[in-house]
Coordinates of C-alpha atoms in Angstrom, one line a residue:
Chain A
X1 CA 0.0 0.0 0.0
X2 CA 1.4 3.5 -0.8
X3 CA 2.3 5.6 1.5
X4 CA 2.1 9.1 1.3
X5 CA 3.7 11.6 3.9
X6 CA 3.8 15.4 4.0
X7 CA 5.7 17.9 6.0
X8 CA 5.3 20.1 7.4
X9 CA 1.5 19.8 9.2
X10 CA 1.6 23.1 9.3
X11 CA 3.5 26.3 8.0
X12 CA 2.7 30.1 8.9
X13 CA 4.9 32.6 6.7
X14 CA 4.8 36.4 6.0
X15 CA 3.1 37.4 2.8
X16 CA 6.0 38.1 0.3
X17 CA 7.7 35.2 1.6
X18 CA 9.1 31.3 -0.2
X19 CA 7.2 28.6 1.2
X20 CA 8.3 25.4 0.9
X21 CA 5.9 22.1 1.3
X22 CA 7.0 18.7 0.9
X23 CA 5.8 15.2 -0.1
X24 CA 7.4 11.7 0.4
X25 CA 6.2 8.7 -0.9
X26 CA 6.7 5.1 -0.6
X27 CA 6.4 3.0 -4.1
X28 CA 9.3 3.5 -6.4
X29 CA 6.6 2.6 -9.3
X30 CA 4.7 5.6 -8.8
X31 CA 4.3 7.5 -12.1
X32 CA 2.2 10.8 -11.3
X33 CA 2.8 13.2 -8.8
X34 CA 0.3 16.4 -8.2
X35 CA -0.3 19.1 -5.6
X36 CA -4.1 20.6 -4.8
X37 CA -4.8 23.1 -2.9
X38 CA -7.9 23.1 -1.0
X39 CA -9.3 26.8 0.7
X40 CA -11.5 26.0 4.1
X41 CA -14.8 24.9 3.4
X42 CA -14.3 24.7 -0.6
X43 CA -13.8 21.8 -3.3
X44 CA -10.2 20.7 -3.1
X45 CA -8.5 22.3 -6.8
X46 CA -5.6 20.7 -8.8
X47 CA -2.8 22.9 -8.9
X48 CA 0.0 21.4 -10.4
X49 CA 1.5 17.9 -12.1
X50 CA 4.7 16.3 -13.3
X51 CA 5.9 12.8 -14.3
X52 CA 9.5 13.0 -14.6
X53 CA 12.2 14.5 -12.7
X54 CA 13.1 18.0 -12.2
X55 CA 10.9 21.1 -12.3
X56 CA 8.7 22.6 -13.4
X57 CA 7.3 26.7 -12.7
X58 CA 3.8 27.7 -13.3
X59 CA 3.5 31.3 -12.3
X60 CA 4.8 31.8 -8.5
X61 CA 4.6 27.8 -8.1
X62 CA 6.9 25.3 -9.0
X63 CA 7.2 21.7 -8.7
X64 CA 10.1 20.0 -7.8
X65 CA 10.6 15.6 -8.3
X66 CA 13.0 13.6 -7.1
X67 CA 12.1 9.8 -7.7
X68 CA 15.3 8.5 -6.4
X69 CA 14.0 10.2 -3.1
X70 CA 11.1 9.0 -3.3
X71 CA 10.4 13.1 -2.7
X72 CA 8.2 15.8 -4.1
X73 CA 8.1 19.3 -3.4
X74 CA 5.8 22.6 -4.0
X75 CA 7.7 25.9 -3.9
X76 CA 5.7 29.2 -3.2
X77 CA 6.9 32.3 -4.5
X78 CA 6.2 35.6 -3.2
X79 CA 3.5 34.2 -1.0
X80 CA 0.1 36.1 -0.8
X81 CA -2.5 35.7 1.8
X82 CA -5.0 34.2 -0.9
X83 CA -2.8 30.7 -0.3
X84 CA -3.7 30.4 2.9
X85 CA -5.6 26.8 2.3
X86 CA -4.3 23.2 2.6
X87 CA -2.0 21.3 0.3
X88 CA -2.0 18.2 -0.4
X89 CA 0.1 16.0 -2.6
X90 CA -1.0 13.3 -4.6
X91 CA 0.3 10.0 -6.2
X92 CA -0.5 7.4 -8.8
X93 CA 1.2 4.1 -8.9
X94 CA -1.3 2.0 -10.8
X95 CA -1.8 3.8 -14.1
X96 CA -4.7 1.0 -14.7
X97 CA -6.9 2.8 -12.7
X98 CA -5.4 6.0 -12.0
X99 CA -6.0 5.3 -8.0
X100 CA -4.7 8.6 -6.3
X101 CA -2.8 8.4 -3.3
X102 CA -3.0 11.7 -1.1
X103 CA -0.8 13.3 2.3
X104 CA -2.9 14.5 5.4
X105 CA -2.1 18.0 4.1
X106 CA -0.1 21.2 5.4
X107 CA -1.9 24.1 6.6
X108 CA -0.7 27.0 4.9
X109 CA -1.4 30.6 6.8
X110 CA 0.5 33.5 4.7
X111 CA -0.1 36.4 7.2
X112 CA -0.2 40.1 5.7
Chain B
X1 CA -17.0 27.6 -8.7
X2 CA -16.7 23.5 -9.0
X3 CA -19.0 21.7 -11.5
X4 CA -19.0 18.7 -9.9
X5 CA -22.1 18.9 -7.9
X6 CA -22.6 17.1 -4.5
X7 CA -26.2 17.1 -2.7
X8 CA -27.1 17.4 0.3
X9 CA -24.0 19.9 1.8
X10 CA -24.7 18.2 5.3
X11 CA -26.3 14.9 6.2
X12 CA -26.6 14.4 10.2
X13 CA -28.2 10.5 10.8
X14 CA -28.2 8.2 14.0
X15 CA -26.3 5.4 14.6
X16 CA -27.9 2.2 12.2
X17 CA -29.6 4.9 9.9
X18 CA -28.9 4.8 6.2
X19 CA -27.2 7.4 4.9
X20 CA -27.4 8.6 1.1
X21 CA -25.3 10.9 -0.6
X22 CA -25.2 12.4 -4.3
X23 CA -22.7 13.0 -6.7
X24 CA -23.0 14.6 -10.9
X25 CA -19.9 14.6 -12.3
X26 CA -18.7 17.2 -15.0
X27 CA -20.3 16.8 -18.3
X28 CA -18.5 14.1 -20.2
X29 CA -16.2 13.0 -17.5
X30 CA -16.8 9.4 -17.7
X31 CA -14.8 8.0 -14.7
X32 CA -16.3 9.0 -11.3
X33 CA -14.2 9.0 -7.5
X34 CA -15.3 8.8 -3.9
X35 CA -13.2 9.9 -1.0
X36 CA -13.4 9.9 2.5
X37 CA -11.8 13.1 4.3
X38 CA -11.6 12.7 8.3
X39 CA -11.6 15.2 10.5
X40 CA -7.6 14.8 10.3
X41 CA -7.9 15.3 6.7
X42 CA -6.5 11.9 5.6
X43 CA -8.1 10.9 2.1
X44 CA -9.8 7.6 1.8
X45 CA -10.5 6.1 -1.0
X46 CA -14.0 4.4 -1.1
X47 CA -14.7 3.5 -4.8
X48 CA -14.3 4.2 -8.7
X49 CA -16.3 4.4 -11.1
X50 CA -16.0 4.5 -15.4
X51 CA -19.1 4.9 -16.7
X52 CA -21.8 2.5 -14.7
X53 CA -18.7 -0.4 -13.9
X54 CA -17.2 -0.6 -10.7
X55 CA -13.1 0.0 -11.2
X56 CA -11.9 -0.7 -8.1
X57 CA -13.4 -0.5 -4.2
X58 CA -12.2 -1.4 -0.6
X59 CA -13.7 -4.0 1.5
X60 CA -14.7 -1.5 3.7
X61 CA -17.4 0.1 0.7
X62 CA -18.0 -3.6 -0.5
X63 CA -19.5 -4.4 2.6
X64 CA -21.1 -1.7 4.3
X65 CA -22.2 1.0 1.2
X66 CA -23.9 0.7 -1.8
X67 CA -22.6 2.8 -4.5
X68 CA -24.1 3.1 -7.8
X69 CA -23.7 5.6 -11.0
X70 CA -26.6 5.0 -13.7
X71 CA -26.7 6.4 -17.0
X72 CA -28.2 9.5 -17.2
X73 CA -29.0 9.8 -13.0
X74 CA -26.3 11.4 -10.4
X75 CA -23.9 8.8 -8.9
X76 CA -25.2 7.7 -5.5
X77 CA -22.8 6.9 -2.0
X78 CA -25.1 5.1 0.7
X79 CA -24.0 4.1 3.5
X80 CA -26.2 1.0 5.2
X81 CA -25.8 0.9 8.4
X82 CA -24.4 4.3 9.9
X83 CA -21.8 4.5 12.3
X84 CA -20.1 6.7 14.5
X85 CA -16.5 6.6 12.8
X86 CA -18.6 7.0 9.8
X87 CA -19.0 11.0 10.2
X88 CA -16.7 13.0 7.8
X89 CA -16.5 15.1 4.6
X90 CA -17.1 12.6 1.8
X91 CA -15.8 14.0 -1.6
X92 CA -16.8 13.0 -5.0
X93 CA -14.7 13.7 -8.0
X94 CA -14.3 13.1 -11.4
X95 CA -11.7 12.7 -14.4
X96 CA -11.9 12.6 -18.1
X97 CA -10.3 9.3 -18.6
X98 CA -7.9 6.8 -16.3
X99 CA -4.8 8.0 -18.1
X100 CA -2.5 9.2 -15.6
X101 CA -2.1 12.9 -16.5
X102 CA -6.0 13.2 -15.6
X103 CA -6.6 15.8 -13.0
X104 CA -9.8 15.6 -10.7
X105 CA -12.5 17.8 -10.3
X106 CA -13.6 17.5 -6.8
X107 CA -17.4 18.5 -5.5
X108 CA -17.9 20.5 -2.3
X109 CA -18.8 17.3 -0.5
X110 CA -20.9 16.2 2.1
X111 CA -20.8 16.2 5.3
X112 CA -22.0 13.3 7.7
X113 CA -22.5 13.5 11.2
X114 CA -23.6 10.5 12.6
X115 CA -24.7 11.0 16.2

């Protein structure tokens, strides 16, 4: 069974700031890594995606994969209190039926 | 706003009640998710769903919910028998296909106290 584990549980930072969430995982097989992002009391929102290692920036976001460390990161640039919500990461290792794997979440708080 | 609609919002039932939940997936997304979120916000995953066949469940949905997602009628989550461990947010989603790269669309849920 894949095991997913994020860190930290939970993260205050000062708007304008880098914020840094991370994501372990357990099966060397896994093939699809994601972060969403879900705002209190709303429908939890894809955010971003990547299959192969390295990086990859969308706007002030990037992901980061290393599959040899079983790791996965989200990097938050120039943080804004609108991202106050909680991440969570995501993980396929059966591509037959694209069975998602998801962390507990980290509680983002970006303070003005 | 999300398009995957979930009704009711909040279910509250007592313990041994049946409990029935409601799910329409985006137009033409063909393969259907349910999740349990706990109060600690660890994702379950219940069952999955491409078109009306069963993809994949867990014992614990096999046994104690019926789950259902006819042709042109919402997807349906029931639980049988309610139980206290039962209350959470129970989160429907769907995906346009099962190739990896598919994203889900999650609904705002429902949420089930069970008293």
């Amino acid at each position: 069974q894949q095991k997913v584990q994020q860190s930290p549980e939970s993260l205050i930072v000062p708007e304008g700031a880098m914020t840094s969430l991370n994501c372990t995982f357990s099966d060397s097989a896994s093939q699809y890594f994601a972060w969403y992002r879900q705002h209190s009391g709303k429908a939890p929102k894809a955010l971003m995606s990547i299959f192969s290692n390295g990086e990859k920036e969308e706007g002030r976001f990037t992901i980061h994969l290393n599959k040899a460390s079983l790791h996965f990161s989200l990097h938050i640039r120039d943080s804004q209190p609108s991202d106050s919500a909680l991440y969570l990461c995501a993980v396929i290792a059966d591509t037959g039926y694209q069975n998602f794997y998801f962390g507990k979440g980290t509680s983002l708080t970006v303070i003005p | 706003n999300s398009k995957v609609i979930q009704t009711p919002r909040y279910l509250v039932k007592g313990q041994g009640q049946k409990a029935k939940m409601r799910c329409i997936p985006e137009k033409g997304h063909p393969v259907v998710f349910w999740y349990q979120q706990n109060k600690n916000n660890e994702f379950k995953f219940l069952i999955n769903f491409q078109n009306q066949e069963v993809l994949q469940q867990i014992d614990m949905t096999e046994k104690r919910f019926s789950a259902e997602c006819p042709s042109n009628s919402p997807c349906s989550l029931e639980i049988q028998s309610s139980e206290a461990g039962d209350s959470a947010l129970y989160l429907c989603a769907s995906s346009l296909g099962r190739q990896t790269n598919e994203r889900l669309f999650f609904g705002h849920g429902t949420k089930l106290s069970v008293l």
